[in-house]
Coordinates of C-alpha atoms in Angstrom, one line a residue:
M76 CA -29.1 167.6 -11.6
M77 CA -25.9 169.7 -11.6
Q78 CA -26.5 170.8 -15.2
L79 CA -30.0 172.0 -14.2
F80 CA -28.5 174.3 -11.5
V81 CA -25.8 175.4 -14.0
G82 CA -28.4 176.4 -16.5
R83 CA -30.5 178.1 -13.8
F84 CA -27.8 180.5 -12.6
S85 CA -26.2 181.3 -15.9
L86 CA -27.3 184.1 -18.0
P87 CA -30.0 183.1 -20.5
P88 CA -29.1 183.2 -24.3
E89 CA -30.3 186.2 -26.2
S90 CA -32.7 184.0 -28.2
K91 CA -34.4 183.1 -24.9
V92 CA -34.6 186.7 -23.8
D93 CA -36.2 187.6 -27.2
Q94 CA -38.8 184.9 -26.6
F95 CA -39.3 186.2 -23.1
Y96 CA -39.9 189.8 -24.3
K97 CA -42.3 188.5 -27.1
A98 CA -44.2 186.5 -24.4
V99 CA -44.6 189.7 -22.3
V100 CA -45.9 191.7 -25.3
Q101 CA -48.3 188.8 -26.3
M102 CA -49.6 188.6 -22.7
I103 CA -50.3 192.4 -22.7
A104 CA -52.1 192.2 -26.0
E105 CA -54.1 189.1 -25.5
D106 CA -55.1 189.8 -21.8
M107 CA -55.6 193.5 -22.6
Q108 CA -53.1 194.6 -19.8
P109 CA -51.8 198.2 -19.6
L110 CA -48.1 198.7 -20.6
S111 CA -47.5 199.8 -17.1
I112 CA -47.9 196.3 -15.8
V113 CA -44.2 195.8 -16.3
E114 CA -43.7 198.5 -13.6
N115 CA -46.0 196.8 -11.1
S116 CA -44.0 195.5 -8.1
G117 CA -46.2 192.4 -7.7
F118 CA -45.7 191.4 -11.3
Q119 CA -41.9 192.0 -11.0
K120 CA -41.7 189.9 -7.9
L121 CA -43.5 187.0 -9.7
I122 CA -41.1 187.1 -12.7
N123 CA -38.2 187.2 -10.3
L124 CA -39.5 184.2 -8.3
L125 CA -40.0 182.2 -11.5
D126 CA -36.6 183.0 -12.9
S127 CA -34.5 185.8 -11.5
R128 CA -32.3 185.9 -14.6
Y129 CA -34.9 187.5 -16.7
K130 CA -35.6 191.2 -16.4
L131 CA -38.8 192.7 -17.5
P132 CA -38.5 195.1 -20.5
S133 CA -39.2 198.8 -19.7
R134 CA -42.5 200.4 -20.6
K135 CA -40.8 202.6 -23.1
L136 CA -39.1 199.6 -24.8
I137 CA -42.5 197.8 -25.2
G138 CA -44.2 200.9 -26.6
T139 CA -41.6 202.0 -29.0
T140 CA -40.0 198.7 -30.1
L141 CA -41.6 195.4 -29.0
I142 CA -45.2 196.1 -29.9
P143 CA -44.3 197.7 -33.3
N144 CA -42.1 194.6 -34.0
L145 CA -44.7 192.0 -33.1
Y146 CA -47.3 194.1 -35.0
E147 CA -45.2 194.1 -38.2
S148 CA -44.4 190.4 -38.1
T149 CA -48.1 189.5 -37.5
R150 CA -49.2 191.9 -40.2
H151 CA -46.8 190.3 -42.7
K152 CA -48.3 186.9 -42.1
I153 CA -51.7 188.3 -42.7
E154 CA -50.7 190.1 -45.8
T155 CA -49.2 186.9 -47.2
I156 CA -52.4 184.9 -46.5
L157 CA -54.6 187.8 -47.9
S158 CA -52.6 188.1 -51.0
Q159 CA -53.7 184.6 -52.0
A160 CA -57.4 185.3 -51.5
K161 CA -59.5 185.9 -54.7
Y162 CA -62.4 187.7 -53.0
V163 CA -62.7 189.4 -49.8
S164 CA -65.6 191.3 -47.8
L165 CA -65.3 194.0 -45.2
T166 CA -67.2 195.1 -42.2
S167 CA -66.8 198.5 -40.5
D168 CA -68.2 200.5 -37.7
V169 CA -67.4 203.6 -35.8
W170 CA -67.1 203.8 -32.0
T171 CA -66.1 206.3 -29.3
S172 CA -63.5 205.6 -26.6
L173 CA -63.6 206.6 -22.9
N174 CA -61.8 209.7 -23.9
T175 CA -64.4 210.6 -26.5
I176 CA -62.0 209.9 -29.3
S177 CA -63.7 208.4 -32.3
F178 CA -62.3 205.2 -34.0
I179 CA -63.3 203.3 -37.1
T180 CA -62.7 199.6 -37.2
V181 CA -62.4 197.6 -40.3
T182 CA -62.4 193.7 -40.5
V183 CA -61.8 191.5 -43.5
H184 CA -63.3 188.1 -44.3
F185 CA -62.1 185.6 -46.9
F186 CA -61.2 182.1 -47.8
D187 CA -57.6 181.0 -47.8
I188 CA -56.2 178.6 -50.3
D189 CA -57.5 175.6 -48.2
L190 CA -61.0 177.0 -48.2
N191 CA -60.9 178.0 -44.5
L192 CA -62.9 181.1 -43.6
K193 CA -60.6 183.6 -42.2
T194 CA -61.5 186.8 -40.2
Y195 CA -58.9 189.5 -39.3
V196 CA -59.0 193.0 -37.9
L197 CA -57.3 195.3 -40.3
T198 CA -57.2 198.5 -38.5
T199 CA -58.7 200.6 -35.7
R200 CA -58.0 204.1 -36.9
K201 CA -58.6 207.4 -35.1
L202 CA -60.9 209.7 -36.9
E203 CA -59.4 213.1 -37.2
S204 CA -62.4 215.0 -38.8
N205 CA -66.2 215.1 -38.8
H206 CA -67.8 211.9 -40.0
T207 CA -68.9 213.1 -43.3
A208 CA -69.4 210.6 -46.2
Q209 CA -66.4 212.1 -48.1
Y210 CA -64.1 211.8 -45.1
L211 CA -65.2 208.3 -44.3
S212 CA -64.7 207.3 -47.9
E213 CA -61.1 208.7 -47.8
V214 CA -60.3 206.7 -44.7
L215 CA -61.7 203.5 -46.1
T216 CA -59.8 204.1 -49.3
D217 CA -56.6 204.4 -47.4
V218 CA -57.2 201.2 -45.5
I219 CA -58.1 199.3 -48.7
K220 CA -55.1 200.5 -50.6
E221 CA -52.8 199.9 -47.7
W222 CA -53.9 196.3 -47.7
N223 CA -53.8 196.0 -51.5
I224 CA -57.3 194.6 -51.8
E225 CA -58.9 197.1 -54.2
D226 CA -59.8 194.6 -56.8
K227 CA -60.9 191.9 -54.4
I228 CA -63.8 193.5 -52.5
V229 CA -67.2 191.9 -53.0
A230 CA -69.1 194.0 -50.5
I231 CA -68.8 196.1 -47.3
V232 CA -71.2 195.4 -44.4
T233 CA -72.1 198.4 -42.1
D234 CA -75.1 199.8 -40.2
S235 CA -77.6 201.8 -42.1
G236 CA -76.1 205.3 -41.2
A237 CA -76.6 207.7 -44.0
N238 CA -73.0 208.9 -43.9
I239 CA -71.4 205.4 -44.0
K240 CA -73.8 204.3 -46.8
A241 CA -73.0 207.4 -48.8
A242 CA -69.3 206.8 -48.2
I243 CA -69.4 203.3 -49.6
R244 CA -71.4 204.7 -52.7
L245 CA -68.5 207.1 -53.2
L246 CA -66.2 204.1 -53.3
G247 CA -68.3 202.3 -55.9
L248 CA -68.6 199.3 -53.8
N249 CA -71.6 197.0 -52.9
H250 CA -73.1 197.9 -49.5
I251 CA -74.8 195.3 -47.3
P252 CA -76.9 196.7 -44.4
C253 CA -76.2 194.9 -41.1
V254 CA -79.1 192.6 -40.6
A255 CA -78.7 192.6 -36.9
H256 CA -79.0 196.4 -36.8
K257 CA -82.2 196.2 -39.0
L258 CA -83.6 193.6 -36.8
N259 CA -82.7 195.6 -33.6
N260 CA -84.5 198.5 -35.0
A261 CA -87.5 196.5 -35.9
V262 CA -87.9 195.1 -32.4
K263 CA -87.1 198.3 -30.6
N264 CA -89.8 200.1 -32.6
A265 CA -92.3 197.5 -31.8
L266 CA -91.5 197.5 -28.1
R267 CA -91.2 201.4 -28.0
S268 CA -88.4 200.7 -25.5
D269 CA -86.6 204.0 -26.0
F270 CA -89.5 206.4 -26.4
D271 CA -91.3 208.5 -23.9
E272 CA -95.1 208.3 -23.6
S273 CA -95.4 211.9 -24.7
E274 CA -93.5 211.1 -27.9
I275 CA -95.9 208.5 -29.2
E276 CA -98.4 210.0 -31.6
T277 CA -100.8 207.2 -32.0
D278 CA -104.5 206.4 -31.3
H279 CA -103.4 202.9 -30.1
T280 CA -103.3 202.8 -26.3
E281 CA -101.6 199.3 -26.7
D282 CA -98.3 201.1 -27.5
V283 CA -98.3 202.9 -24.3
E284 CA -99.3 199.8 -22.4
I285 CA -96.2 198.0 -23.9
M286 CA -94.0 201.0 -22.8
K287 CA -95.4 201.1 -19.4
L288 CA -94.8 197.3 -18.9
V289 CA -91.1 197.6 -20.1
K290 CA -90.7 200.7 -17.7
M291 CA -92.2 198.7 -14.9
C292 CA -89.7 195.9 -15.4
R293 CA -86.9 198.4 -15.5
S294 CA -88.1 200.1 -12.3
I295 CA -88.1 196.8 -10.4
V296 CA -84.7 195.7 -11.6
G297 CA -83.3 199.2 -10.9
H298 CA -84.7 199.2 -7.3
F299 CA -82.9 195.8 -6.5
K300 CA -79.8 197.0 -8.2
H301 CA -79.5 199.9 -5.9
S302 CA -80.8 198.5 -2.7
E303 CA -78.4 196.2 -0.9
V304 CA -81.1 195.4 1.7
S305 CA -83.7 194.3 -1.0
T306 CA -81.2 192.3 -2.9
R307 CA -80.1 190.3 0.1
A308 CA -83.8 189.7 1.1
L309 CA -84.5 188.4 -2.5
H310 CA -81.4 186.2 -2.3
E311 CA -82.6 184.7 1.0
K312 CA -86.1 184.1 -0.4
Q313 CA -84.7 182.3 -3.5
K314 CA -82.8 179.9 -1.2
Q315 CA -85.8 179.2 1.0
L316 CA -87.9 178.3 -2.0
N317 CA -85.1 176.3 -3.7
S318 CA -85.4 178.5 -6.7
P319 CA -82.5 179.5 -9.0
I320 CA -80.3 182.0 -7.4
L321 CA -80.3 184.7 -10.0
K322 CA -79.5 188.4 -10.0
L323 CA -81.9 190.7 -11.8
K324 CA -80.6 192.1 -15.0
Q325 CA -81.2 195.6 -16.2
D326 CA -81.7 196.2 -19.9
M327 CA -80.3 198.8 -22.2
P328 CA -82.8 200.7 -24.3
I329 CA -80.6 200.6 -27.3
R330 CA -80.4 196.8 -27.3
W331 CA -83.7 194.9 -27.5
N332 CA -82.2 191.6 -26.6
S333 CA -81.3 193.0 -23.1
T334 CA -84.9 193.7 -22.6
L335 CA -85.7 190.1 -23.4
T336 CA -82.9 189.0 -21.0
M337 CA -84.4 191.3 -18.3
M338 CA -87.9 190.0 -18.7
E339 CA -86.7 186.3 -18.8
C340 CA -84.9 186.8 -15.5
L341 CA -88.0 188.4 -13.8
L342 CA -90.2 185.5 -14.9
I343 CA -87.7 183.0 -13.4
V344 CA -87.7 184.9 -10.0
K345 CA -91.3 185.8 -10.1
E346 CA -92.5 183.9 -6.9
P347 CA -89.6 184.9 -4.6
L348 CA -89.8 188.4 -6.0
M349 CA -93.5 188.8 -5.3
L350 CA -93.1 187.5 -1.8
V351 CA -90.2 189.7 -1.0
S352 CA -91.9 192.8 -2.4
M353 CA -94.8 192.4 0.3
S354 CA -92.2 192.6 3.1
L355 CA -90.2 195.5 1.9
S356 CA -91.2 199.0 3.1
R357 CA -90.1 200.6 -0.1
C358 CA -90.6 198.7 -3.3
P359 CA -91.8 199.5 -6.8
K360 CA -95.1 198.3 -7.8
M361 CA -95.2 194.7 -9.0
P362 CA -97.0 193.5 -12.1
S363 CA -100.5 192.2 -11.9
N364 CA -101.4 188.7 -13.0
D365 CA -102.4 190.0 -16.4
Q366 CA -99.1 192.0 -16.7
W367 CA -97.2 188.9 -15.8
E368 CA -99.0 187.0 -18.6
S369 CA -98.1 189.9 -20.9
I370 CA -94.5 189.6 -20.0
N371 CA -94.6 186.0 -20.6
D372 CA -96.2 186.7 -24.1
F373 CA -93.4 189.2 -24.7
V374 CA -90.7 186.6 -24.0
I375 CA -92.3 183.9 -26.2
L376 CA -92.6 186.4 -29.1
L377 CA -89.0 187.7 -28.8
K378 CA -87.2 184.4 -28.5
P379 CA -87.3 183.7 -32.3
F380 CA -85.6 187.1 -32.9
E381 CA -82.8 186.2 -30.4
S382 CA -82.3 182.9 -32.2
L383 CA -82.0 184.6 -35.6
T384 CA -79.6 187.2 -34.2
I385 CA -77.3 184.5 -32.8
Q386 CA -77.3 182.5 -35.9
I387 CA -76.5 185.4 -38.4
S388 CA -73.7 186.7 -36.0
S389 CA -71.4 183.7 -36.4
E390 CA -67.9 184.3 -37.7
Q391 CA -67.1 180.6 -38.1
R392 CA -69.4 179.8 -41.0
P393 CA -71.0 181.7 -43.9
T394 CA -74.0 183.8 -42.8
L395 CA -75.3 185.8 -45.7
A396 CA -76.9 182.8 -47.3
K397 CA -78.9 182.1 -44.2
V398 CA -80.7 185.6 -44.1
I399 CA -83.5 184.8 -46.5
P400 CA -84.4 181.3 -45.0
L401 CA -84.0 182.6 -41.4
L402 CA -86.2 185.6 -42.0
R403 CA -88.9 183.5 -43.6
G404 CA -88.6 181.1 -40.7
L405 CA -88.8 184.0 -38.2
L406 CA -92.0 185.4 -39.7
L407 CA -93.6 181.9 -39.7
S408 CA -92.5 181.3 -36.1
V409 CA -93.9 184.6 -34.8
N410 CA -97.1 184.1 -36.8
N411 CA -97.6 180.8 -35.2
K412 CA -97.4 182.1 -31.6
N413 CA -100.6 182.5 -29.7
P414 CA -100.3 185.3 -27.1
V415 CA -103.0 185.1 -24.4
T416 CA -103.2 188.7 -23.6
Y417 CA -104.4 191.6 -25.7
T418 CA -101.1 193.5 -25.3
G419 CA -99.2 190.3 -26.4
K420 CA -101.4 190.0 -29.4
F421 CA -100.7 193.7 -30.3
L422 CA -97.0 193.2 -29.9
K423 CA -97.1 190.2 -32.2
K424 CA -98.9 192.4 -34.9
K425 CA -96.3 195.1 -34.5
L426 CA -93.3 192.8 -34.7
L427 CA -94.6 191.2 -37.8
E428 CA -95.3 194.7 -39.4
E429 CA -91.9 196.1 -38.4
T430 CA -90.0 193.1 -39.6
T431 CA -91.8 192.8 -43.0
K432 CA -91.4 196.6 -43.5
R433 CA -87.6 196.3 -43.2
F434 CA -87.0 192.9 -45.0
N435 CA -90.0 192.6 -47.4
D436 CA -87.7 193.0 -50.5
I437 CA -84.7 190.8 -49.2
E438 CA -85.1 188.4 -52.0
E439 CA -84.6 191.2 -54.5
M440 CA -82.6 193.6 -52.4
Y441 CA -80.0 196.0 -53.8
P442 CA -77.2 195.6 -54.4
S443 CA -77.3 193.1 -57.3
H444 CA -79.3 190.3 -55.6
L445 CA -76.4 189.5 -53.2
Y446 CA -78.7 187.8 -50.7
S447 CA -80.4 185.8 -53.4
K448 CA -77.2 184.7 -55.0
A449 CA -75.7 183.6 -51.7
T450 CA -78.9 181.6 -50.8
I451 CA -79.2 179.9 -54.1
L452 CA -75.5 179.0 -54.0
D453 CA -75.8 177.4 -50.6
P454 CA -76.3 173.5 -51.0
R455 CA -78.5 173.5 -47.9
F456 CA -81.1 175.9 -49.5
K457 CA -80.8 176.4 -53.2
K458 CA -84.2 177.5 -54.5
A459 CA -86.2 175.9 -51.6
A460 CA -85.8 178.9 -49.3
F461 CA -87.4 181.4 -51.6
I462 CA -90.9 182.7 -51.2
S463 CA -91.1 184.0 -54.8
N464 CA -90.3 181.4 -57.7
E465 CA -89.7 184.5 -60.0
N466 CA -87.0 185.8 -57.6
A467 CA -85.4 182.3 -57.4
N468 CA -85.4 182.1 -61.1
T469 CA -83.8 185.6 -61.5
A470 CA -81.2 184.7 -59.1
E471 CA -80.5 181.5 -61.1
Q472 CA -80.2 183.4 -64.3
E473 CA -77.7 185.9 -62.7
V474 CA -75.7 183.2 -61.2
Q475 CA -75.4 181.3 -64.5
K476 CA -74.4 184.6 -66.3
E477 CA -71.7 185.2 -63.6
I478 CA -70.5 181.6 -64.0
A479 CA -70.2 182.1 -67.8
D480 CA -68.4 185.4 -67.3
Y481 CA -65.9 183.6 -64.9
I482 CA -65.3 180.8 -67.4
K483 CA -64.9 183.3 -70.2
T484 CA -62.4 185.4 -68.1
N485 CA -60.4 182.5 -67.0
A486 CA -60.5 180.3 -70.2
P487 CA -57.3 179.8 -72.2
E488 CA -57.1 182.2 -75.2
R489 CA -58.4 180.8 -78.4
N490 CA -56.1 180.5 -81.4
I491 CA -56.3 183.7 -83.3
L492 CA -55.5 181.7 -86.5
E493 CA -58.5 179.7 -86.1
Q494 CA -59.9 178.4 -89.4
S495 CA -62.3 180.9 -91.0
V496 CA -66.0 180.1 -91.7
Y497 CA -65.3 180.5 -95.4
H498 CA -62.6 177.8 -95.5
T499 CA -64.5 175.3 -93.4
T500 CA -67.6 175.5 -95.8
L501 CA -65.5 174.6 -98.9
T502 CA -64.9 171.0 -100.2
T503 CA -61.4 169.8 -100.6
A504 CA -61.5 170.1 -104.4
E505 CA -63.0 173.7 -104.1
Q506 CA -60.2 174.6 -101.7
L507 CA -57.6 173.2 -104.2
E508 CA -59.2 175.1 -106.9
H509 CA -59.3 178.3 -105.1
S510 CA -55.8 177.9 -103.8
S511 CA -54.4 177.7 -107.4
Q512 CA -56.0 181.1 -108.1
P513 CA -54.2 184.4 -107.5
V514 CA -54.6 185.8 -103.9
S515 CA -56.4 188.8 -105.3
L516 CA -59.1 186.5 -106.7
Q517 CA -59.5 184.5 -103.4
E518 CA -61.4 187.2 -101.6
N519 CA -63.4 185.8 -98.7
L520 CA -66.9 187.2 -99.0
L521 CA -67.9 185.9 -95.6
T522 CA -65.4 187.8 -93.6
Y523 CA -68.1 190.0 -92.3
L524 CA -69.6 187.0 -90.5
E525 CA -66.5 185.4 -89.0
A526 CA -66.1 187.8 -86.0
T527 CA -69.9 187.5 -85.1
V528 CA -70.0 183.8 -85.4
T529 CA -66.8 183.3 -83.4
T530 CA -68.2 185.4 -80.7
L531 CA -71.7 183.8 -80.6
R532 CA -70.0 180.4 -80.6
S533 CA -67.9 181.4 -77.6
Q534 CA -70.9 182.8 -75.7
T535 CA -72.9 179.7 -76.5
T536 CA -70.1 177.6 -75.2
Y537 CA -69.7 179.6 -72.0
S538 CA -73.5 179.9 -71.4
S539 CA -74.1 176.2 -72.0
T540 CA -71.2 175.2 -69.8
A541 CA -72.5 177.4 -67.1
A542 CA -76.1 176.0 -67.5
T543 CA -74.7 172.5 -67.3
L544 CA -72.7 173.2 -64.1
F545 CA -75.7 174.8 -62.5
K546 CA -78.0 171.9 -63.4
Q547 CA -75.5 169.5 -62.1
Y548 CA -75.3 171.4 -58.8
M549 CA -79.1 171.5 -58.5
N550 CA -79.3 167.8 -59.1
I551 CA -77.0 167.0 -56.1
E552 CA -78.8 166.1 -53.0
F553 CA -79.5 168.9 -50.5
L554 CA -77.2 169.1 -47.5
N555 CA -78.8 168.8 -44.0
I556 CA -79.5 172.2 -42.5
Q557 CA -76.8 171.7 -39.9
D558 CA -74.1 170.7 -42.4
D559 CA -71.1 172.8 -43.3
P560 CA -71.6 174.2 -46.9
I561 CA -67.9 174.9 -47.2
L562 CA -67.1 171.2 -46.6
F563 CA -69.4 170.6 -49.7
W564 CA -67.4 173.0 -51.8
K565 CA -64.2 171.4 -50.7
N566 CA -65.5 168.1 -51.7
N567 CA -67.0 169.3 -55.1
K568 CA -64.4 171.9 -56.1
Q569 CA -63.0 169.8 -59.0
M570 CA -66.3 168.7 -60.3
L571 CA -68.1 172.1 -60.2
G572 CA -65.2 174.3 -61.0
A573 CA -66.4 177.9 -61.9
L574 CA -69.6 177.5 -60.0
C575 CA -67.6 176.7 -56.8
E576 CA -65.6 179.9 -57.2
V577 CA -68.7 182.0 -57.6
A578 CA -70.2 180.4 -54.6
L579 CA -67.2 181.1 -52.5
K580 CA -67.3 184.8 -53.6
Y581 CA -70.6 185.2 -51.8
S582 CA -70.0 182.9 -48.9
C583 CA -67.2 185.1 -47.6
I584 CA -69.8 188.0 -46.9
P585 CA -71.0 188.2 -43.3
A586 CA -74.6 189.1 -42.8
T587 CA -73.8 191.6 -40.0
S588 CA -71.2 194.1 -38.9
V589 CA -70.9 192.3 -35.6
P590 CA -67.2 191.4 -36.2
S591 CA -66.4 195.1 -36.1
E592 CA -68.6 195.6 -33.1
R593 CA -67.1 192.9 -31.2
V594 CA -63.9 194.8 -31.2
F595 CA -65.5 197.6 -29.3
S596 CA -65.9 195.7 -26.1
K597 CA -62.3 194.6 -26.2
A598 CA -61.3 198.1 -27.2
G599 CA -63.1 199.5 -24.2
Q600 CA -60.9 197.4 -21.9
I601 CA -57.8 198.5 -23.8
V602 CA -58.7 202.2 -23.8
S603 CA -59.6 202.1 -20.1
A604 CA -59.2 204.3 -17.1
R605 CA -55.8 202.6 -16.4
R606 CA -54.5 203.4 -19.8
N607 CA -56.3 206.6 -20.8
R608 CA -53.0 208.1 -22.1
L609 CA -52.5 205.4 -24.7
L610 CA -51.6 206.8 -28.1
P611 CA -54.1 206.0 -30.9
D612 CA -51.4 204.3 -32.8
N613 CA -50.7 202.0 -30.0
V614 CA -54.5 201.4 -29.6
D615 CA -54.6 200.3 -33.2
K616 CA -51.6 197.9 -32.7
L617 CA -52.9 196.4 -29.5
I618 CA -56.4 195.8 -30.9
F619 CA -54.8 194.3 -34.1
L620 CA -52.6 192.0 -32.0
N621 CA -55.4 191.0 -29.6
A622 CA -57.7 190.1 -32.4
N623 CA -55.2 188.4 -34.8
L624 CA -52.6 186.7 -32.8
E625 CA -52.7 182.9 -32.9
R626 CA -53.9 181.5 -29.7

């Protein structure tokens, strides 16, 4: 007991102080606290109560020394892991802070030596110039060189903005358009959720009816959001009817899934909402019975889109291979829905049209059949997910060629003194006879064939080996849809060799740029009103630490 008191009142060793300082910085990064928290009297009192021997580091020390030190040590660990990766993919997106400062975020995705899928934020860099293709390509080039991954990049995933697409073309890299963005645009266009009625140039009044219904839902939610009296009345009515106690949720026109959430919530509170509206002196017009049925149709039609978006936005498992089968399943699911209202039937038609227009060529889409290769190399899908047998066969041929190229590139060098075709065609007696002749008389008349035959023999060997590997893979039983394909490659890496390496190359590509976008919400908390003077360099470091520190 006495030893405890002695330790409690003696000065802590320097190593413990360093650990304490590191813990403070980690807390600031992980919890997105402002640096000024160390100057808050309440926090100081808490630390003093816990152990008065420890003094909080100053804000200046944190900003100039402790954050940079933790950043450098964390970065070094990631660089070490990243250096061992054979292939990587990137995602990138541009966002604007509270102070109207533009940043570009870049994330990296790859498999480590144990075949664990890794995701890291590489940078969140302030943009100093107009977002032209040339400027964005220069920024991305700097990031790529800085992390020494120039020869490892399989593809970059971004939205479909013309400037970023052109920037990636300038880099000479494969571009994957974010599937979530394309899907978002398809549903938004079908819902007409961000258009005014006057902007719609169409003979179809159904378009206007869809818009009016979405606007009506927004108006209802907006009223209850801004009226404390109405909100309280709705809350009381929900309790009286023993219905779920829910707050209405307003949608954002730029995000179709928020429109779905808004409508779902309205349907759940429909009964108390209708009853309360009759007792309120000022209340927006409520939907008619037919309109409620249309809202229900909308929700039923949009749920498959929500499911697809969730599945392709995962960062824990490969997602690019799921795009072709999920889109096929989406179209089948929507096509099988039976809306009861005319407006619902029209929305179904629009959703199918908009989705097909944007993804009709997904099995053969530029660049270089990346979707098809990823799908056929997923042991859950193989060729079964393809609509077109021709596209599946083309993907198979390209994969086999890539396997053959991989084997050729990584095969041991052949003996350059390999016996010539001429010598191997002579009998022993003939060889002895010729060997006794002067060298000048032993001219090999088949020299012109040697290089060609050797090359063809090598190509035949590589191609046949690749074909054998692929056939062996295709003969293995399909995985269950819910199984982890990476576990399959871990278990079959020795047997399938080069095919496994090619499969992992495409498995590291995410289907969306969501990993970059997820940084934005966290960044919004970091670049908040409480820390609006934070330097861009510290913004970069804090976001980097928040995303990459081991929890």
